[in-house]
mmCIF file of C-alpha atoms in Angstrom:
data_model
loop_
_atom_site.group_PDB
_atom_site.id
_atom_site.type_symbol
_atom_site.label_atom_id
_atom_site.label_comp_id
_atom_site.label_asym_id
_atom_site.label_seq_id
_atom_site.Cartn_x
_atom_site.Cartn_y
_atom_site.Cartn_z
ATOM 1 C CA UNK A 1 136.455 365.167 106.584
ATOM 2 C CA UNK A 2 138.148 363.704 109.553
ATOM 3 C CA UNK A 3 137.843 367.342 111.804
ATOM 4 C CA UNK A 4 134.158 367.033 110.534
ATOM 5 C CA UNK A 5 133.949 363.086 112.183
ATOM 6 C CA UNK A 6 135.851 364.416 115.341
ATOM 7 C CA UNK A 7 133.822 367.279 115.928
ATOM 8 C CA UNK A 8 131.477 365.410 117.858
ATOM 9 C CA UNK A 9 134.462 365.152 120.795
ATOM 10 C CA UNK A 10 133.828 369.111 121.125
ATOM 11 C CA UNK A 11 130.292 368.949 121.698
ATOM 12 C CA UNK A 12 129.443 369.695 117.583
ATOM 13 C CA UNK A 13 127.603 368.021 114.838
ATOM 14 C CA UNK A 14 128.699 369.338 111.560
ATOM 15 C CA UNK A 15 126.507 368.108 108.398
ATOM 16 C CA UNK A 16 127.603 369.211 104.882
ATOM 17 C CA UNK A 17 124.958 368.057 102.833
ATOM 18 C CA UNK A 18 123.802 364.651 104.326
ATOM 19 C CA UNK A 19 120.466 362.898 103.876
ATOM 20 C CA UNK A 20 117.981 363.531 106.864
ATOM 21 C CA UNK A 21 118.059 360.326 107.469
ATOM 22 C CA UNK A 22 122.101 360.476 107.416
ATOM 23 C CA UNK A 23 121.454 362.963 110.151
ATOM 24 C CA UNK A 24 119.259 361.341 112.469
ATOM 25 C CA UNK A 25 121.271 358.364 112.375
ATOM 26 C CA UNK A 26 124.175 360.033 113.708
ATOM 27 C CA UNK A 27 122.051 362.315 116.202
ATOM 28 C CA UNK A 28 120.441 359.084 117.285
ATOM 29 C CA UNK A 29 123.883 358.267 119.180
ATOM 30 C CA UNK A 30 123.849 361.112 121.424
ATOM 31 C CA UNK A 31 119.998 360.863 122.359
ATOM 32 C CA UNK A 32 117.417 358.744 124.183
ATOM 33 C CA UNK A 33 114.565 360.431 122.026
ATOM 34 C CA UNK A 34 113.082 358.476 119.022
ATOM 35 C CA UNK A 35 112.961 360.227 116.179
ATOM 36 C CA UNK A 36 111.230 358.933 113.418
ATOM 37 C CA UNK A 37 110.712 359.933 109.696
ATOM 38 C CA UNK A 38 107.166 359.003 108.919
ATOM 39 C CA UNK A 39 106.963 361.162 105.417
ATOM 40 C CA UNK A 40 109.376 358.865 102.689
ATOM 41 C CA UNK A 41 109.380 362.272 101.158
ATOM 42 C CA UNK A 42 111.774 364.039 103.135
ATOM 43 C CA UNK A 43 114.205 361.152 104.082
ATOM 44 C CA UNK A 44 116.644 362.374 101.155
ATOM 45 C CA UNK A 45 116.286 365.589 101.749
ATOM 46 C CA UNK A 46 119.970 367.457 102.023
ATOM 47 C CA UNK A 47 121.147 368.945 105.768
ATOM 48 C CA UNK A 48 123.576 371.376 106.426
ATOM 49 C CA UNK A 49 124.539 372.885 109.942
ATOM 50 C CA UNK A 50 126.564 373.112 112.813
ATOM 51 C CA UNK A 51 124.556 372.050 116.090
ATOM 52 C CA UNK A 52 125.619 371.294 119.580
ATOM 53 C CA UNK A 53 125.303 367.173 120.738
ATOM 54 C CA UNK A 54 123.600 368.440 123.632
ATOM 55 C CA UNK A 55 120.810 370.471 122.116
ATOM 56 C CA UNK A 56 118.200 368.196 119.817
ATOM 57 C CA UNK A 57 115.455 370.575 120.217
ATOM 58 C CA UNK A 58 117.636 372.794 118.545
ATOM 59 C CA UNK A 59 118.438 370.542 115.567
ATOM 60 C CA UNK A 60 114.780 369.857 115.589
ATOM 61 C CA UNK A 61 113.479 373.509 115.943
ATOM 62 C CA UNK A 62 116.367 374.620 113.029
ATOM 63 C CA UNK A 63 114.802 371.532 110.779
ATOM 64 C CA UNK A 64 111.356 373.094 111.442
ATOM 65 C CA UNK A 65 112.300 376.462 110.616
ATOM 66 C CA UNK A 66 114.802 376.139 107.841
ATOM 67 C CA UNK A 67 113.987 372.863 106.065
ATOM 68 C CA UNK A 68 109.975 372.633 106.088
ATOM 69 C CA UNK A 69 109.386 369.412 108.439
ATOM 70 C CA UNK A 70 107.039 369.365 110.487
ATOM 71 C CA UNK A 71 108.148 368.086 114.304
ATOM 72 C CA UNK A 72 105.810 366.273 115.864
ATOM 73 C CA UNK A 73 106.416 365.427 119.615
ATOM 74 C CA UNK A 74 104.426 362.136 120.103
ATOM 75 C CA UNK A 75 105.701 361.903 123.990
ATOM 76 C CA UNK A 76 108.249 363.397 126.250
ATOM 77 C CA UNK A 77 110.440 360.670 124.202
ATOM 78 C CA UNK A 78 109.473 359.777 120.753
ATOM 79 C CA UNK A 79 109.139 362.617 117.805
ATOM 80 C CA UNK A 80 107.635 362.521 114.307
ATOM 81 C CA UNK A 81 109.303 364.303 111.436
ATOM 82 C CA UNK A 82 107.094 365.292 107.694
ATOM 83 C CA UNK A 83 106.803 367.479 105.178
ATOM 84 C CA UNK A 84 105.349 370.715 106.297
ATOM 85 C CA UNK A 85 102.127 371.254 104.356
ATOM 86 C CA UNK A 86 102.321 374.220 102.157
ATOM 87 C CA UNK A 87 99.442 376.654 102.802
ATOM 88 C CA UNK A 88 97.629 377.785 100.156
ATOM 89 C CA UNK A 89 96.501 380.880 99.356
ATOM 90 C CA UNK A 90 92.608 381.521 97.732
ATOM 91 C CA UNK A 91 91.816 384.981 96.655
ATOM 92 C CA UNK A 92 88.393 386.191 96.773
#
C-alpha cells in the first residue's frame, strides 16, 4: 500500500479498486481541469489502472473506453463524467 501512495513520485497513479470519485479526488491534485461527476450513478463505481500524472486525457479516454462514462468536455478546462447510455437494439 505504501509503493502504491508513493507511486505518484514516479510519474504513476495506481488504483486497485477505488471509487470514481476516490479517483478523481486524487487526480484532482495533479490537474488544473475540473472534473465533475454529474451522474450519482457512477460515483461508486470501482477503478483499476495504472496511468501516468501527466496524461488525464488518458485516464479520461481509458474511463470512456473501459468503464462506460461518458466524458464530456464542457471547456478547454472543466469536464463532465456519466453513465454512457446503453444503445438499444430494435429488430424489425
Amino acid at each position: 500500500e505504501l509503493d502504491q501512495k508513493l507511486t505518484w513520485k514516479k510519474g504513476a497513479l495506481i488504483f486497485e479498486g477505488e471509487t470514481l470519485e476516490q479517483v478523481l479526488a486524487e487526480v484532482s491534485r495533479y490537474t488544473q481541469k475540473e472534473i465533475v461527476i454529474i451522474d450519482p450513478a457512477i460515483r461508486a463505481l470501482r477503478i483499476g489502472g495504472h496511468f501516468k500524472v501527466n496524461d488525464i486525457d488518458g485516464l479520461l479516454h481509458t474511463l470512456s473506453q473501459g468503464f462506460g462514462i461518458k466524458v464530456s468536455y464542457i471547456s478547454d478546462s472543466k469536464i463532465h463524467l456519466s453513465a454512457k447510455q446503453k444503445k438499444s437494439i430494435t429488430r424489425s
